Amino acid sequence: MKKINFGVIGAGRIGKVHVATLVQKIVNAEVIIVADLDEESAKELCEQFEIPAHSNNYKDVINHPDVDAVVICSPTATHAQYLIEAAKAGKHVFCEKPLDLTIEKIQEAIQVVEENGVKLMVGFNRRFDPNFSRIHKMVSEGKVGEPHILKITSRDPAPPPAQYVAGSGGMFLDMTMHDFDMARYIADSEVVEVYAKTAVLVDPAIGEAGDIDTAIVTLTFENGAIGVIDNSRKAVYGYDQRVEIFGSKGMVNADNNYPDNHVFYSDSGVHKSLPLNFFMDRYLDAFAIEMSAFCDSVLYDKETPVGGKDGLMSVAIALAAKISGKENRPVKISEILG
Amino acid sequence: MKKINFGVIGAGRIGKVHVATLVQKIVNAEVIIVADLDEESAKELCEQFEIPAHSNNYKDVINHPDVDAVVICSPTATHAQYLIEAAKAGKHVFCEKPLDLTIEKIQEAIQVVEENGVKLMVGFNRRFDPNFSRIHKMVSEGKVGEPHILKITSRDPAPPPAQYVAGSGGMFLDMTMHDFDMARYIADSEVVEVYAKTAVLVDPAIGEAGDIDTAIVTLTFENGAIGVIDNSRKAVYGYDQRVEIFGSKGMVNADNNYPDNHVFYSDSGVHKSLPLNFFMDRYLDAFAIEMSAFCDSVLYDKETPVGGKDGLMSVAIALAAKISGKENRPVKISEILG
Amino acid sequence: MKKINFGVIGAGRIGKVHVATLVQKIVNAEVIIVADLDEESAKELCEQFEIPAHSNNYKDVINHPDVDAVVICSPTATHAQYLIEAAKAGKHVFCEKPLDLTIEKIQEAIQVVEENGVKLMVGFNRRFDPNFSRIHKMVSEGKVGEPHILKITSRDPAPPPAQYVAGSGGMFLDMTMHDFDMARYIADSEVVEVYAKTAVLVDPAIGEAGDIDTAIVTLTFENGAIGVIDNSRKAVYGYDQRVEIFGSKGMVNADNNYPDNHVFYSDSGVHKSLPLNFFMDRYLDAFAIEMSAFCDSVLYDKETPVGGKDGLMSVAIALAAKISGKENRPVKISEILG
Amino acid sequence: MKKINFGVIGAGRIGKVHVATLVQKIVNAEVIIVADLDEESAKELCEQFEIPAHSNNYKDVINHPDVDAVVICSPTATHAQYLIEAAKAGKHVFCEKPLDLTIEKIQEAIQVVEENGVKLMVGFNRRFDPNFSRIHKMVSEGKVGEPHILKITSRDPAPPPAQYVAGSGGMFLDMTMHDFDMARYIADSEVVEVYAKTAVLVDPAIGEAGDIDTAIVTLTFENGAIGVIDNSRKAVYGYDQRVEIFGSKGMVNADNNYPDNHVFYSDSGVHKSLPLNFFMDRYLDAFAIEMSAFCDSVLYDKETPVGGKDGLMSVAIALAAKISGKENRPVKISEILG
C-alpha cells in the first residue's frame, strides 16, 4: 500500500487534531516528525502517538527527506512563509487558514505552489461537515434550482480574550472568514461585493481593542444571488452554526448538531439538549473527512477540494468586510484584489 | 352588554375577513353597514352575514349616526382620506396598512386623529400571530436579555401580477412593510438606518416594471441591535414567515405553521407537509385576535396596540429601503422623516 | 339554499361546542331548539346564539315538527333511548359516544335507525383531526403498504373526579374507547382480540373506586396487523395524543399540537411550549369538520363517516379490554359480540 | 500508566469493532493477541492494528500469561464455555450477548465468575448510546418521577437470512433481547411478567422456519410500571430505535440518529434524511464508551455497568416472551427462572 509520510509544524490544539486523525483514522498516512517552537509539546504529542521524531525547528520538517507532505498548524503569521518554503522543497502542503492576512503574501505563496507543482489544501474544515457538504451537493445537483438567497448563522459560544483579539486581524479575518468560505462553497459562486453592519454588543473591551463582536454582512454573488451572514462572538446556548440556501426550486437548510436527541416533557415545557458547544465536537467528523480528502489528492494526484484561490478569496472578502464596516458602505471585492 | 356598532368600507378579500370576524367571533361587535364602490359585493356580504345596510358610498358609513367605529379596507390610495374624514366625524378607526405611501399624508392623518380624540389602529395582523406575539412577550420579559441580532424571513408563495406591481409602490411598500413593522415589534426599538440589497431573480417582468422581487435588508436599531430581513416574491414550497431574535441571554425563534404535523418515513426519506400556503390560513387566528384587541381598545378606552406611529414608521422604513436599494448605500430614517 | 333545522338535547360542555359550530361555521345549518333538564343552561345558550326556542324536555326537540336532525349531547345513559325515539320520529341523529354501555342496547338502537331510514352519526371527533385524517388517508392510499404495527398514545392531562369514575363505566369505556375507534379508523381493519395490562399508578382512589388509570392494550386486527394503545389518566405536561402506523412500505406518525411553535435557546437548554392541554383546544377544528360532515351526509343523502357499527365496535372492544384487564388474559371480540 | 493487556477471541464483525476501539481509542488498553478458528481473519486484523500475536485456538488467548482481560466475540454457543474457562484462568471477561440460550448454563457461568473474583461485563452496547444513557440518567435522577409507562420501538432495516433465523434461537433471543435489556435499564426495575403478541408479516419463510418477524410485547415491572416493545424485522426506512418513558413528573423520549440534519423544502413537501441504517453507524460511539467503561472497571476495581445478572435476565425475559407468543398468554419470569 502506498503511504504518505507527514511532517507536522505546530503541536497546538489544531496540530493535535490533525496528528490524531492522521495516525488513527487514515490508513495510508504516517506521521514521522512533529516540530514546535515549544519542543516539549511536540515531544508529548510524539510520545502519545508513537511518532519517531520531534524538533523545535520547522525546517527539520520541511527538509526531512522522507516527508511527502507538510501540515502547517503554526500561528497565522508564519503560514505563508512555511508554505512557500515547503513548496520550494517539493512538499505537498496542508495549511491552516488563513494563508495570510495580506493579499500580496497569499498571491505570492500561491504562485510558488504552482511553480513547484505541489498540492495545496487550505484547512476550511467546515466544508467537510456532513450537513454542509450535503447542502453543497444538493445545490450542485440543482435541487434548489437557481440560488437566490443564502443565509449563514455563525455564532461562537464565547469571545476570545482581549489580547487575542488584538493580534487576530479582527473578527472578520479570524471568525467570519470561515463563513465567507462557506458562502462561496454553498452558493457555488464568487462574492463580488460586501456590506458589513458591525456592532460591539458583547464586550466593550473588544471595541476598545479596535474590533467588533457582532455583525450582519450582506454578500452579492457573481451569479446574481445575494446572501447574508450574521455573527456574534457570544451565544450563551453554545456554538451556533446554521446554513440555508433558497432558490427557484426550493430551499435547503441545516440546523446545529446536538450531543443527544432526548426530549423532556415536564409541566414547565418541552426541553432538549443544547447544541454541541465546542468546534472540536461539532466538527470532529469534518476534520477526519477533510484530512482524508487531502490524502486522496496527494495519493491519486487529484485537485485538492480547497485550493489556493479559496484561501485567497476568503481573506479578500474579510478585508472588504472590514473596510465596509468601518466606512459603512458597500465594498467591491475588486477594490481589494486590485 | 356594551356593544360597538361597526361600519365597514371595502367588501374585498380583507373586508370579508374582518366582517366575518366581527360577526362570528366578537360578542360585543355588530356590523350595521358595509360600503363598496361595487355595491353588489357589499350586498352579498351583507346577505351572508345578515347585516342590515349596504351602500356604494363610503360616506354613508362614515356619516351613519349609529356607527361607532369604521373599518377601512378600501384601496391604499383612499386610506388616509377616509381615515381623516372618519376621525373628523368622531368615529374610531381600524385602518388597513399602509396608511398611505407618503409621509406627509400619514402625518396629517395622525394629527387629525389626535385632534379628534378617536382611536386609530393599523392592521398589522402579524403582530397577533401566536408565534410572534409569544416571541415579542419573551423579549419584553427580558428572556433573551439585551437584543443583539434580529432575523426575519418573509417569502411569498407567488409574485403578484405585473400590473399590480406597478401600482403597489414596490415590494418594500407592499410586502416588506409587514416585516419592517414586525422588526420594530420584536426588537422593541426604532429602526434608525436601512441598507437594502435588491435583485430581480424571480421574474424579469417585475424588473421591467421598475420593481424588485428579492432582497436582503439590514436594519440598525436605536438600542444598538442590528437586524436583517430576507425577502422573495416566490417560494415554491409556500408561504415562509419566520422570526428569530438573539440576545445576551439567549435566542428565541419561530418556524412556519403547517396544516398538519404528520411525518412519513419511506425508503426515500422522511417527509412532512408543506407550510400553510396562504396568508389567510396562516394568519387566521391573528385576524381574530387583532380585531378583538381593537374592540377592547374602543370599549375600555385603552391605547390601541398598533397606533399611528406604527403606521408611519413602517412606511418611512420602506421608503428608506427603496432609496437604499436604488442607490446601493445605507439610508438613515431621519433622511426620510425630515 | 337548502337548510337543515337542528334540535339539540343537552346544553353542557359538548352541547355548547356543537351549537357554536352549527350557528357560526355551518352556513346551511340552523339551530331552532335546545333542551336541557336544567332549562337555565338551555336558555343561556339560546340567548347567546339567538336560538328561538328552549325546553327542559328532550321530547320537545324530538317532536318539534321543523326539526330535521337531532344532536344528542345528554348523559350516556340516555343516548340510546333518545336515539331510538328520534329515529322513530324520523329525525336524523348525531349522537355523542358511547351509544350505550351495553351491546344489546346499541344493537337495538342501530336496528331502529335502519328501520326508519334516518342517518346516524356517532361523535368520534378525533377522526376529523387534520393529523389523524391525513394518516388515515395515507394508509388508505397504500402509502405505508400493508399495515403491520399500529401505535396510539393517549394520555389525559388530569384524572376525572372519583365520583365521575364510578359512573363512567371505567377508563376503557370512558377514555380508551376513543382510541379503540381511532385504532379501527387508522388500521382500516376490525379488531378481533384484545389483551389489556392495567394498573393504578396515578391515584389510589381510582383503584378503590374499582377502576384503573394506566394501561397498555394490545390489539390484533382482522388483517393480521397488531397494535398497541398506551393510556394514562395523568400526563403532567398536558394532553398527549399521538398515532403511528408502520407497514411494509413505510411509517407515518403524528405528534401533538402546540399553541405556538417558538423555540427558546437559553444557557440551560432548548425549550418549547407544552402541547395544547385541553381537548377543546386540541380538537377545535375537528369538531367543526365533524359536524360539517354530518350536515353533508344529511343534505346529500350520503353515508355518515362514523356510523352505528363504529359506535358498536368501540364499546365491544372496550368491554373486551375490561375483562382482559381483570382476568389477565387475551379476550376475543367474538366473546363479547356473541 | 497502568495498562490492560487484552486478548480477543473472534475476529468477525464485532471482534473487529472491539479491537479497533481498544487500539485507537483507549489509551491504557493494549491488544496483544487475537484468536479465530479462521486464523486468516485473526492475522489480517492483527496486521491492520499491529498486534503481535494471533492463533486459531481460543485457549492461546485464555492461557496467555500476559493477558489481563479477554473479549469474547465468538459464536453464541461458545460464550459460556469460554467465559468459564477464562474466569477460571483468572482473566477479566467482556462477553458478547447472549451469555447463552439456556438459564442453567448462564447461572453456572455467573457462579464461576463469582468464585474466581474476576470482572464480567456483557456487551449490551445500546446502554452506552448517548440518547439512551441520558434518559437512564434522567430517570435515575427522578426527572420523570415514578415510572409508569415505558415504550421501546426496535425495528431492523432488513430480516436476517432464513438459515440464520433457524440457529438464532428466534427473534426474541436474537433481536428483542437488546430491548429487554434496555427496558430493565431504562425502567430501572426488574421485569416480572411478559405477554407477547407475535406475527409473521415480513417474510413467510421466517414463519416456515418456526420464527416470527413482528411483535408487540407487554412487560410488567416489579415497581408496578408497565411497558411495551414493538418489533419488526424490516423497516424500509432503516434502523428504527426509539425509547420513551413516562412517569408521574413527566416524559422523556429519544428519536433515531440521522447522518445529517438537512431539511429540504420543495414544492412537493418537506424532506429529511433517513435515519442511520446500520447498527455500527448508529452505535459507533456506544461501542467506544462501552469498552472504555469495561476498562475502567478493570483498572479501578469497580463493578461493571452490565453484569452477569443483566446477561441472565435478558435471556429469561426472551424465553418467557417466546412461550407467551406461542401459547398466547402472559408468562411470569419466575416460571422461567424456577
Coordinates of C-alpha atoms in Angstrom, one line a residue, chain A residues 22-330:
Chain A
L22 CA -3.6 11.0 10.5
V23 CA -2.4 8.4 13.0
Q24 CA -5.7 6.8 14.0
K25 CA -8.0 7.2 11.1
I26 CA -6.1 7.4 7.8
V27 CA -4.7 4.0 7.0
N28 CA -2.2 5.2 4.4
A29 CA -0.8 8.1 6.3
E30 CA 2.2 8.1 8.6
V31 CA 3.4 11.0 10.8
I32 CA 7.1 10.8 11.0
I33 CA 8.0 14.2 12.6
V34 CA 6.4 17.0 14.5
A35 CA 8.0 20.4 15.1
D36 CA 7.0 23.1 17.6
L37 CA 8.9 26.1 19.0
D38 CA 7.9 24.6 22.3
E39 CA 9.6 21.3 21.8
E40 CA 8.0 19.9 24.9
S41 CA 4.6 20.0 23.2
A42 CA 6.0 18.3 20.1
K43 CA 7.6 15.6 22.3
E44 CA 4.5 14.9 24.2
L45 CA 2.4 14.6 21.1
C46 CA 5.0 12.2 19.5
E47 CA 5.1 10.1 22.6
Q48 CA 1.3 9.8 22.7
F49 CA 1.1 8.7 19.1
E50 CA 4.5 6.8 18.8
I51 CA 5.9 9.3 16.3
P52 CA 9.6 8.7 15.8
A53 CA 11.0 12.3 15.6
H54 CA 10.3 15.8 17.0
S55 CA 12.1 19.1 16.7
N56 CA 11.8 22.8 17.8
N57 CA 12.6 23.9 14.2
Y58 CA 10.1 23.8 11.4
K59 CA 12.9 23.5 8.9
D60 CA 13.5 20.0 10.2
V61 CA 10.1 19.1 9.0
I62 CA 10.3 20.8 5.6
N63 CA 13.8 19.5 4.9
H64 CA 13.2 15.9 6.2
P65 CA 14.0 13.8 3.1
D66 CA 11.2 11.2 3.9
V67 CA 8.4 13.8 4.4
D68 CA 6.0 13.8 1.5
A69 CA 3.5 16.3 2.9
V70 CA 3.6 19.1 5.5
V71 CA 0.8 20.1 7.7
I72 CA 1.1 23.7 8.8
C73 CA -0.6 24.4 12.1
S74 CA 1.7 27.2 13.4
P75 CA 0.5 30.8 14.1
T76 CA -1.0 32.7 11.1
A77 CA 1.9 35.0 10.7
T78 CA 4.1 32.0 9.7
H79 CA 1.7 30.3 7.4
A80 CA 2.7 31.9 4.1
Q81 CA 6.4 31.6 4.8
Y82 CA 6.4 28.0 5.8
L83 CA 4.1 27.2 2.9
I84 CA 6.5 28.8 0.4
E85 CA 9.5 27.0 1.9
A86 CA 7.7 23.7 1.9
A87 CA 6.5 24.1 -1.7
K88 CA 10.1 25.0 -2.8
A89 CA 11.2 21.8 -1.0
G90 CA 8.7 19.9 -3.2
K91 CA 6.4 19.0 -0.4
H92 CA 2.7 18.9 -0.6
V93 CA 1.1 21.2 1.9
F94 CA -2.0 21.2 4.0
C95 CA -2.1 24.7 5.6
E96 CA -4.4 26.0 8.2
K97 CA -6.4 29.1 7.4
P98 CA -5.9 32.0 6.8
L99 CA -3.0 31.6 4.4
D100 CA -2.0 35.1 5.5
L101 CA -3.7 38.4 6.3
T102 CA -2.5 40.2 3.2
I103 CA -3.5 39.6 -0.4
E104 CA 0.1 40.0 -1.7
K105 CA 1.6 37.4 0.5
I106 CA -1.1 34.9 -0.3
Q107 CA -0.8 35.6 -4.0
E108 CA 3.0 35.0 -3.8
A109 CA 2.5 31.8 -1.9
I110 CA 0.0 30.5 -4.5
Q111 CA 2.4 31.3 -7.2
V112 CA 5.2 29.4 -5.6
V113 CA 2.9 26.4 -5.1
E114 CA 2.0 26.5 -8.8
E115 CA 5.6 26.8 -9.9
N116 CA 6.6 23.8 -7.8
G117 CA 3.7 21.6 -8.9
V118 CA 2.8 20.6 -5.3
K119 CA -0.6 20.2 -3.9
L120 CA -2.0 22.9 -1.6
M121 CA -5.1 22.4 0.6
V122 CA -6.4 25.1 3.0
G123 CA -8.0 23.9 6.2
F124 CA -11.6 25.0 5.7
N125 CA -12.8 22.1 7.7
R126 CA -16.5 23.1 7.8
R127 CA -16.8 22.2 4.1
F128 CA -16.5 18.6 5.2
D129 CA -19.2 18.7 7.8
P130 CA -21.9 16.2 6.7
N131 CA -24.7 18.8 6.9
F132 CA -23.0 21.4 4.9
S133 CA -21.4 19.1 2.3
R134 CA -24.9 17.6 1.8
I135 CA -26.3 21.0 1.2
H136 CA -23.5 21.9 -1.2
K137 CA -24.1 18.7 -3.1
M138 CA -27.8 19.4 -3.4
V139 CA -27.1 22.9 -4.7
S140 CA -24.7 21.4 -7.2
E141 CA -27.2 18.9 -8.3
G142 CA -29.7 21.7 -9.0
K143 CA -32.1 20.6 -6.2
V144 CA -32.8 24.2 -5.2
G145 CA -32.7 25.5 -8.8
E146 CA -31.0 28.9 -9.3
P147 CA -29.7 30.1 -5.9
H148 CA -31.4 33.3 -4.9
I149 CA -30.7 33.8 -1.1
L150 CA -28.0 32.4 1.1
K151 CA -28.1 32.6 4.8
I152 CA -25.4 31.7 7.3
T153 CA -25.7 32.0 11.0
S154 CA -22.3 31.7 12.8
R155 CA -22.0 32.5 16.5
D156 CA -19.3 31.5 18.9
P157 CA -20.1 30.3 22.4
A158 CA -17.7 32.8 24.0
P159 CA -15.5 35.7 22.8
P160 CA -11.7 35.2 22.7
P161 CA -9.6 37.0 25.3
A162 CA -8.9 40.7 24.7
Q163 CA -5.2 40.2 23.9
Y164 CA -6.1 37.5 21.3
V165 CA -8.4 39.9 19.5
A166 CA -5.7 42.5 19.1
G167 CA -3.4 40.1 17.1
S168 CA -6.1 38.2 15.2
G169 CA -6.7 40.8 12.5
G170 CA -10.2 41.3 13.8
M171 CA -13.4 39.2 13.8
F172 CA -13.9 39.1 10.0
L173 CA -10.4 37.7 9.4
D174 CA -10.5 35.4 12.5
M175 CA -14.0 34.1 12.7
T176 CA -16.2 35.2 9.8
M177 CA -13.6 34.1 7.3
H178 CA -15.0 30.6 7.8
D179 CA -18.4 31.9 6.8
F180 CA -17.1 33.7 3.8
D181 CA -15.6 30.4 2.6
M182 CA -18.8 28.6 3.4
A183 CA -20.8 31.2 1.4
R184 CA -18.7 30.6 -1.7
Y185 CA -18.9 26.9 -1.2
I186 CA -22.7 26.7 -0.7
A187 CA -23.6 29.4 -3.3
D188 CA -21.1 27.9 -5.7
S189 CA -20.3 31.4 -7.0
E190 CA -17.8 34.2 -6.3
V191 CA -18.6 37.1 -3.9
V192 CA -18.3 40.4 -5.8
E193 CA -19.5 42.9 -3.1
V194 CA -19.8 43.1 0.6
Y195 CA -21.7 45.3 3.0
A196 CA -21.0 44.8 6.7
K197 CA -23.0 46.3 9.5
T198 CA -21.0 45.9 12.7
A199 CA -21.5 46.4 16.4
V200 CA -19.9 45.9 19.8
L201 CA -22.6 44.4 21.9
V202 CA -20.9 41.5 23.7
D203 CA -17.9 43.1 25.4
P204 CA -16.8 46.8 25.4
A205 CA -13.2 45.6 25.8
I206 CA -13.4 44.2 22.3
G207 CA -14.4 47.5 21.0
E208 CA -11.6 49.2 22.9
A209 CA -9.2 46.8 21.2
G210 CA -10.5 48.1 17.9
D211 CA -12.6 45.1 17.0
I212 CA -16.2 44.2 16.8
D213 CA -18.2 41.3 18.2
T214 CA -21.5 41.4 16.3
A215 CA -22.2 41.7 12.6
I216 CA -24.6 41.3 9.7
V217 CA -22.8 41.0 6.4
T218 CA -24.6 41.2 3.1
L219 CA -23.0 39.4 0.1
T220 CA -23.6 39.8 -3.6
F221 CA -22.6 36.9 -5.7
E222 CA -21.4 36.8 -9.3
N223 CA -24.4 34.7 -10.3
G224 CA -26.8 37.3 -9.1
A225 CA -27.7 35.6 -5.8
I226 CA -27.5 37.6 -2.6
G227 CA -26.6 36.4 0.9
V228 CA -26.3 37.3 4.5
I229 CA -24.1 36.2 7.4
D230 CA -24.9 37.0 11.0
N231 CA -22.2 36.7 13.6
S232 CA -21.9 37.0 17.3
R233 CA -18.9 36.3 19.5
K234 CA -21.2 35.1 22.3
A235 CA -24.2 32.8 22.1
V236 CA -24.9 31.7 25.7
Y237 CA -26.6 28.5 24.4
G238 CA -23.5 27.3 22.6
Y239 CA -21.9 27.1 19.2
D240 CA -24.4 28.1 16.6
Q241 CA -23.7 27.2 13.0
R242 CA -26.5 27.0 10.6
V243 CA -26.8 27.4 6.8
E244 CA -29.8 27.9 4.5
I245 CA -30.0 28.3 0.7
F246 CA -33.1 29.3 -1.1
G247 CA -33.6 29.1 -4.8
S248 CA -36.0 28.9 -7.7
K249 CA -36.9 25.3 -6.9
G250 CA -36.8 25.1 -3.2
M251 CA -34.8 25.6 0.0
V252 CA -32.5 23.5 2.0
N253 CA -31.2 24.3 5.4
A254 CA -29.3 22.6 8.2
D255 CA -29.6 23.1 12.0
N256 CA -26.9 22.6 14.6
N257 CA -25.7 19.3 15.9
Y258 CA -26.7 18.0 19.4
P259 CA -24.9 15.7 21.8
D260 CA -28.1 13.6 22.1
N261 CA -31.7 13.9 20.9
H262 CA -33.6 13.4 24.1
V263 CA -36.8 15.4 24.5
F264 CA -38.1 16.0 28.0
Y265 CA -41.7 17.0 28.7
S266 CA -42.3 18.4 32.2
D267 CA -45.1 20.5 33.5
S268 CA -43.0 23.6 32.7
G269 CA -42.4 22.9 29.0
V270 CA -40.6 20.7 26.4
H271 CA -36.9 20.7 26.8
K272 CA -33.9 19.5 24.7
S273 CA -30.2 19.4 25.0
L274 CA -28.1 22.4 24.0
P275 CA -26.2 22.2 20.7
L276 CA -22.6 20.9 20.7
N277 CA -20.7 23.6 22.4
F278 CA -17.2 23.3 21.0
F279 CA -15.9 23.4 17.5
M280 CA -13.9 20.2 18.1
D281 CA -17.0 18.3 19.0
R282 CA -19.2 19.8 16.3
Y283 CA -16.6 19.3 13.5
L284 CA -15.0 16.1 14.7
D285 CA -16.1 14.2 11.7
A286 CA -15.3 17.1 9.4
F287 CA -11.6 17.1 10.5
A288 CA -11.3 13.5 9.6
I289 CA -13.0 13.7 6.3
E290 CA -11.0 16.8 5.4
M291 CA -7.6 15.2 6.0
S292 CA -8.7 12.1 4.2
A293 CA -9.6 14.3 1.2
F294 CA -6.1 15.8 1.3
C295 CA -4.5 12.4 1.4
D296 CA -6.6 11.3 -1.6
S297 CA -5.5 14.4 -3.6
V298 CA -1.9 13.6 -2.9
L299 CA -2.1 9.8 -3.5
Y300 CA -4.2 10.0 -6.7
D301 CA -2.9 13.3 -8.0
K302 CA -6.3 14.9 -7.8
E303 CA -7.0 18.6 -7.3
T304 CA -7.5 19.4 -3.6
P305 CA -11.1 20.3 -2.8
V306 CA -10.0 23.6 -1.1
G307 CA -7.2 25.3 -3.0
G308 CA -5.1 28.4 -3.0
K309 CA -7.9 30.5 -4.6
D310 CA -10.2 29.5 -1.8
G311 CA -7.6 30.7 0.7
L312 CA -7.2 33.9 -1.2
M313 CA -10.8 34.8 -1.7
S314 CA -11.9 34.3 2.0
V315 CA -9.2 36.8 3.0
A316 CA -10.2 39.2 0.3
I317 CA -13.8 39.1 1.4
A318 CA -12.9 39.5 5.0
L319 CA -10.7 42.6 4.2
A320 CA -13.6 44.1 2.2
A321 CA -16.0 43.5 5.1
K322 CA -13.6 45.2 7.4
I323 CA -13.5 48.3 5.3
S324 CA -17.2 48.2 4.8
G325 CA -17.9 48.0 8.5
K326 CA -15.6 50.9 9.2
E327 CA -16.8 53.2 6.4
N328 CA -20.5 52.0 6.4
R329 CA -20.6 51.5 2.7
P330 CA -20.7 48.5 0.3

